[in-house]
């Protein structure tokens, strides 16, 4: 694809290509894999030609573009040997001869034009092939005079070369990004991390972003020795957990694991240190806390560490030494610094042709005239770009190197890959998002300075030329979308931040009105856009498109605001995730400690050194993005990087950039900084990859049970294989005893960690929607003010209109996704398309999908007609389905504990208590897990069970809430919470897995009327739950109708005493407790 002035096209913009001719500027955009080629046909009549492309190829023989301006901005550049870009000034003309008077002055040489080059990923071998010339034009010779009587004409002034700074006429500015410069920044960051993170970051010979290091055998050996010591310290720390007197030693080990590479000694003593640490760990394994030699062994380990491993506070040789861990880092740091400097020097050499033109000589005939002044020599600036959030290297660019429309095209390309949801597509999308984040890392600084930077000034200049518009808001919106979607790709969530089983409990009609309005706006927008694009080709008036665009923006704002409300209301996905994290974290910690205690005395089926017991159990507790149900598929996390580091924290910085503070969201209990993931890592397909990934954790002060501790992700199939391998480590005779406990442990890990993952994904989504609202606000305001002055023929208008259209399409697809998921929960429809992986579609396709979903809903109703529901119990005062609490469950429930802060906040939001400040609360808490197989005694023979009420009867509990009125009933109030993740079986015994918001229920009965099992009946109940009327059984279904929940889930039971609730509660006398379920079901279809 070669730019030229022959048969110049009109202004056009496709998904991957754009071309625009302004008053004096041509702008060409491309996100195609095919490069923009500059060759012998590269000719243009305008003053300035700016190319923004993924790839640019410069061939030998590019014509001179004397005095013109050329900007080449790309990700990669290919240059043929001998290629030249020449924007030198034209030479001045010779002055005219004069037969009667002085000779005419020679013409001045023209100034050189300007050349701007930006390459995001520059390669040294390409740069040395390119020469850039910006000589000033030579002044013309003066004209001849008459003989020696008159004076010969003066020579013309020489033109200026490619001068710098930008106040001069011409300039050459080269901005170079490179893998070498990126590696330098990475290595500097890693050196600030803990040494275990530093070792493991380099152990496979690449940086996190994939730059190859080329480790020598000697360097590999040194890294292996440090990894060995790291494993020794992990094992020793685990052993010390059994000894109360080792508290100080554990703190010391944690501190050592947090040291930086430069604080460690060289490798000479690591062999002997390893032997000491291994010996101490083996000895401690055989001791109990009463053995006198414990403290001696601990002291032996700490003395060895001080002698052979940790530098003294006054010794800084580790930071500068040539051996050891710091020496390896310095070796590669210096190598990449030299490589980056070499590229800079090459470009300075290749752009040295910037001398000013020579002043012209005087005429040949006549008295000697004056020689023209020489032009000013130019200066070349070559900038090594640092693509980091706080870097300001790009602010000195004197031409826009990231054009808004090109960035939008690149974002759209990434979005198309993201929406497709194929594994390779998502990996490619992540790469593009990462590149956009790098490209736009300067944006916040560009607009936040009192004096505009050269980059911001360049943007303003392009806006004044009507080459683009709404720059600041558009670029910020693109940056924020790229940040959050890159994170969401890595978090393994779908386009809208949900896992595969998520379902709303709303009916199909809930979404009908919203779809009707949005489809109407989309249809009008697509029609207006088609008419607009046709008018562009026919050079007709297009002003009306601006009005249509503003109307579409308004609808997009409404949709974005609706999504913000969905994410932040009292029972939103964010609040549900918070509730689940708080509820499951203590259980996870207790069970992990129990598992470790059970495994402590076992000899594992492995002699491999990468399987120290503590690391295996802790690493497994870090797994996420998996589900134990047999049909789980899920999305695979995809990243171009080995480790995600602190990428999820982009959500935090985004909140800060939008609002300056996130206090409002903290106060509303929506944003919990302590739940934002500290680190994400990617596992392979074996257990060793999990333990290795776990070892990369940066923060050793975080317990593995902490929500923000490192989480390890992988493809669902791989994680299932890893869990199988984990179980096989346990000897067969012990595995049978532990199997049930291990399954429960893994289920807890899945539920809690997936809640953490969902929370982080929804924080990203919330940040994106808030940013989208802010961007639309600015655009509506500016467009309303500028509507009559905007030239609609420019491609930025086309891009803006298409972005409005795509926002509407995406919002409609999301609503259809919710509607489909609701139908699946409502009607248990198999193979229902939920549109979680699809490219953006037009009005006709989306309308067709809406009709298809209506058909699915009618089919679900027909299923109910063919398999009639039954309600139970038959009579109001009969008992429903009974599930007794086991003796161990009852003992746990009878033990009082304190009400946690987050539980109190959640109960206050639900109106169950006023606030924690009401009084001193104690709570009796129990989790009960119900399963279709394990609870067949209660629910056997019933399918598609939906509950109308759930009750908990505590026989023997007493309260004293009557005060002085002994004739008043003594009422016991119990809080029951469905935790949101459940299984429902259809009549054919097909299992459906769902996750939704938590459901809080209250049950109250008169304890003095229930002395035994037979008296536990409706007549003693003081409040009636209303779940049953929510599920459709033949009555009218409207937008307020909800699908009822089923019993097969985790139920959280809270019996609260305090703040006026259950005064005088006494659970000591409880001898029997049971759950009663009332609802409806369909019969099982027996073959």
XYZ file of C-alpha atoms in Angstrom, residues 734-1026:
293
model
C -4.473 -42.071 53.488
C -6.180 -40.703 50.394
C -9.371 -42.611 51.141
C -9.593 -40.988 54.575
C -8.822 -37.511 53.250
C -10.700 -37.613 49.958
C -13.916 -36.013 51.209
C -12.013 -33.380 53.161
C -9.800 -32.587 50.164
C -12.837 -32.212 47.905
C -14.386 -29.815 50.403
C -11.101 -27.922 50.659
C -10.815 -27.588 46.871
C -14.457 -26.514 46.668
C -13.784 -23.799 49.263
C -10.708 -22.635 47.340
C -12.724 -22.459 44.130
C -15.635 -20.571 45.680
C -13.588 -18.043 47.683
C -10.926 -17.373 45.043
C -13.456 -17.132 42.233
C -15.277 -14.545 44.348
C -11.999 -12.604 44.616
C -11.514 -12.911 40.866
C -15.086 -11.814 40.189
C -14.672 -8.848 42.516
C -11.551 -7.694 40.688
C -13.178 -8.208 37.281
C -16.228 -6.182 38.304
C -14.034 -3.409 39.728
C -12.443 -3.194 36.283
C -15.876 -3.133 34.668
C -17.141 -0.457 37.057
C -14.089 1.677 36.404
C -14.603 1.294 32.660
C -18.272 2.294 32.833
C -17.545 5.296 35.060
C -14.851 6.392 32.608
C -17.261 5.884 29.719
C -19.870 8.079 31.398
C -17.288 10.819 32.025
C -16.111 10.675 28.400
C -19.665 10.826 27.013
C -20.468 13.787 29.270
C -17.556 15.746 27.809
C -18.374 14.745 24.230
C -22.055 15.685 24.473
C -21.122 19.086 25.880
C -18.406 19.848 23.322
C -20.376 18.567 20.351
C -23.396 20.596 21.365
C -21.268 23.745 21.433
C -19.359 23.027 18.206
C -22.068 21.331 16.127
C -22.360 24.085 13.502
C -18.593 24.533 13.103
C -17.613 20.865 12.688
C -16.765 19.649 9.202
C -18.551 16.277 9.062
C -16.417 15.092 6.126
C -13.386 14.342 8.307
C -12.720 10.740 9.218
C -12.714 11.524 12.932
C -16.492 12.058 12.590
C -16.843 8.679 10.882
C -14.809 7.071 13.649
C -16.804 8.796 16.350
C -20.113 7.718 14.764
C -18.909 4.142 14.496
C -17.757 4.200 18.114
C -21.235 5.389 19.159
C -22.756 2.581 17.093
C -20.430 -0.042 18.600
C -21.204 1.150 22.139
C -24.903 0.631 21.449
C -24.332 -2.773 19.864
C -22.202 -3.926 22.785
C -24.747 -2.714 25.328
C -27.568 -4.538 23.509
C -25.485 -7.711 23.312
C -24.924 -7.485 27.058
C -28.650 -7.147 27.703
C -29.315 -10.137 25.430
C -26.634 -12.049 27.328
C -28.401 -11.287 30.619
C -31.761 -12.217 29.140
C -30.424 -15.537 27.850
C -28.822 -16.372 31.202
C -32.102 -15.517 32.955
C -33.989 -17.913 30.671
C -31.424 -20.636 31.374
C -31.931 -20.228 35.131
C -35.675 -19.891 34.752
C -36.400 -22.728 32.370
C -33.304 -24.998 32.601
C -32.739 -24.790 28.861
C -29.774 -26.794 27.572
C -27.520 -25.551 24.760
C -28.903 -22.052 25.043
C -26.737 -19.491 23.287
C -25.873 -16.764 25.780
C -23.819 -14.571 23.404
C -20.747 -14.452 25.617
C -18.487 -14.846 22.586
C -19.520 -13.071 19.436
C -18.398 -10.199 17.238
C -20.444 -7.011 17.356
C -23.589 -7.428 15.274
C -25.980 -5.056 13.546
C -29.583 -4.118 14.237
C -31.112 -6.912 12.147
C -28.978 -9.644 13.714
C -29.589 -8.415 17.249
C -33.332 -8.106 16.651
C -33.297 -11.685 15.365
C -31.525 -12.867 18.508
C -34.146 -11.149 20.642
C -36.888 -13.045 18.790
C -34.912 -16.262 19.233
C -34.805 -15.735 23.003
C -38.545 -15.170 23.084
C -38.909 -18.551 21.371
C -36.643 -20.172 23.975
C -38.771 -18.761 26.754
C -41.963 -20.099 25.188
C -40.276 -23.511 24.857
C -39.441 -23.373 28.582
C -43.111 -22.721 29.358
C -44.081 -25.710 27.203
C -41.717 -27.861 29.282
C -43.650 -26.884 32.381
C -46.906 -27.823 30.666
C -45.536 -31.284 29.845
C -44.122 -31.938 33.299
C -46.425 -30.453 35.919
C -45.026 -28.940 39.095
C -46.149 -30.080 42.531
C -46.195 -27.918 45.635
C -45.266 -29.307 49.034
C -46.324 -29.689 51.751
C -49.933 -30.127 50.751
C -51.441 -28.367 53.755
C -50.196 -25.176 55.330
C -49.644 -26.689 58.762
C -47.928 -29.814 57.476
C -44.155 -30.074 57.571
C -42.020 -29.795 54.444
C -38.810 -31.579 53.504
C -36.582 -32.073 56.568
C -32.814 -32.017 56.702
C -31.377 -32.644 60.186
C -28.213 -30.884 61.281
C -25.483 -33.402 62.082
C -24.054 -33.502 65.584
C -20.867 -31.727 64.455
C -22.903 -29.038 62.685
C -25.024 -28.531 65.781
C -21.963 -28.195 68.017
C -20.505 -25.526 65.708
C -23.782 -23.603 65.682
C -24.002 -23.574 69.478
C -20.589 -21.882 69.830
C -20.995 -18.071 69.994
C -18.551 -15.773 68.153
C -18.342 -12.062 67.422
C -20.151 -10.489 64.483
C -17.528 -9.337 61.973
C -17.393 -5.785 60.646
C -18.283 -6.768 57.086
C -21.090 -9.096 58.220
C -22.506 -6.214 60.238
C -22.283 -3.851 57.273
C -24.033 -6.400 55.057
C -26.802 -7.038 57.588
C -27.262 -3.293 58.080
C -27.621 -2.776 54.321
C -30.262 -5.502 54.239
C -32.104 -3.858 57.169
C -31.619 -6.826 59.516
C -29.710 -4.691 62.039
C -29.380 -0.917 62.235
C -25.621 -0.753 62.678
C -22.827 -2.365 64.648
C -22.894 0.580 67.027
C -26.343 -0.471 68.252
C -24.883 -2.817 70.815
C -22.543 -5.697 71.545
C -23.414 -8.484 69.168
C -22.642 -12.128 69.457
C -23.548 -14.522 66.727
C -24.053 -18.251 66.323
C -22.801 -19.052 62.827
C -22.933 -22.178 60.674
C -22.404 -23.062 57.013
C -24.432 -25.979 55.644
C -23.578 -27.419 52.220
C -26.424 -29.235 50.428
C -25.855 -31.474 47.408
C -28.236 -33.490 45.156
C -26.367 -36.745 45.830
C -25.535 -36.356 49.508
C -29.025 -35.123 50.418
C -31.146 -37.668 48.550
C -32.801 -38.667 51.822
C -34.380 -35.229 51.883
C -35.005 -34.496 48.195
C -34.886 -37.843 46.382
C -37.356 -38.188 43.521
C -37.750 -34.429 43.060
C -36.367 -32.338 40.182
C -36.224 -28.620 39.395
C -36.793 -27.840 43.075
C -37.713 -24.215 43.783
C -38.237 -22.989 47.320
C -41.046 -20.896 48.724
C -39.748 -20.974 52.319
C -36.821 -22.265 54.330
C -36.974 -22.632 58.105
C -34.525 -23.542 60.838
C -35.970 -25.052 64.006
C -33.764 -25.058 67.128
C -35.360 -27.352 69.718
C -34.343 -26.262 73.201
C -33.299 -22.693 72.389
C -34.653 -20.017 74.713
C -34.986 -16.235 74.534
C -36.271 -13.582 76.897
C -37.810 -10.858 74.748
C -41.066 -10.316 76.600
C -39.817 -7.902 79.263
C -42.403 -7.511 82.035
C -45.194 -9.014 79.872
C -44.990 -12.740 80.510
C -48.056 -13.310 78.325
C -46.227 -12.130 75.164
C -44.864 -14.818 72.791
C -41.135 -15.545 72.988
C -39.894 -15.150 69.422
C -36.599 -16.376 67.992
C -35.330 -14.628 64.829
C -32.922 -16.444 62.515
C -31.104 -15.105 59.465
C -30.634 -17.574 56.572
C -28.508 -16.705 53.567
C -28.259 -18.566 50.271
C -24.639 -17.900 49.221
C -25.461 -17.643 45.525
C -23.816 -20.688 43.979
C -26.201 -23.553 43.379
C -27.007 -26.724 41.447
C -30.425 -27.505 39.952
C -31.389 -30.833 38.338
C -33.988 -31.061 35.592
C -36.422 -34.035 35.354
C -33.870 -35.961 33.243
C -31.291 -35.515 36.031
C -29.191 -33.146 33.949
C -27.312 -30.833 36.284
C -27.252 -27.070 35.786
C -24.751 -24.953 37.686
C -25.532 -21.346 38.534
C -24.078 -18.459 40.488
C -26.073 -15.352 41.362
C -26.424 -12.765 44.086
C -26.792 -13.874 47.693
C -30.353 -14.220 48.953
C -31.058 -13.178 52.547
C -34.078 -14.640 54.320
C -35.485 -14.133 57.776
C -37.305 -16.782 59.775
C -39.069 -16.053 63.067
C -41.025 -18.418 65.267
C -42.337 -18.698 68.837
C -39.896 -20.954 70.687
C -42.204 -21.556 73.622
C -44.692 -23.222 71.257
C -42.131 -25.695 69.817
C -41.031 -28.064 72.585
C -40.404 -30.950 70.165
C -40.275 -31.982 66.507
C -44.027 -32.495 66.064
C -44.805 -28.944 67.142
C -42.493 -27.377 64.537
C -45.305 -26.238 62.286
C -46.653 -23.155 60.534
C -48.900 -22.299 63.463
C -45.759 -21.307 65.436
C -44.268 -19.207 62.613
C -44.473 -15.426 62.932
C -43.231 -14.397 59.470
C -43.868 -15.812 56.029
C -41.241 -15.719 53.322
C -42.457 -15.032 49.810
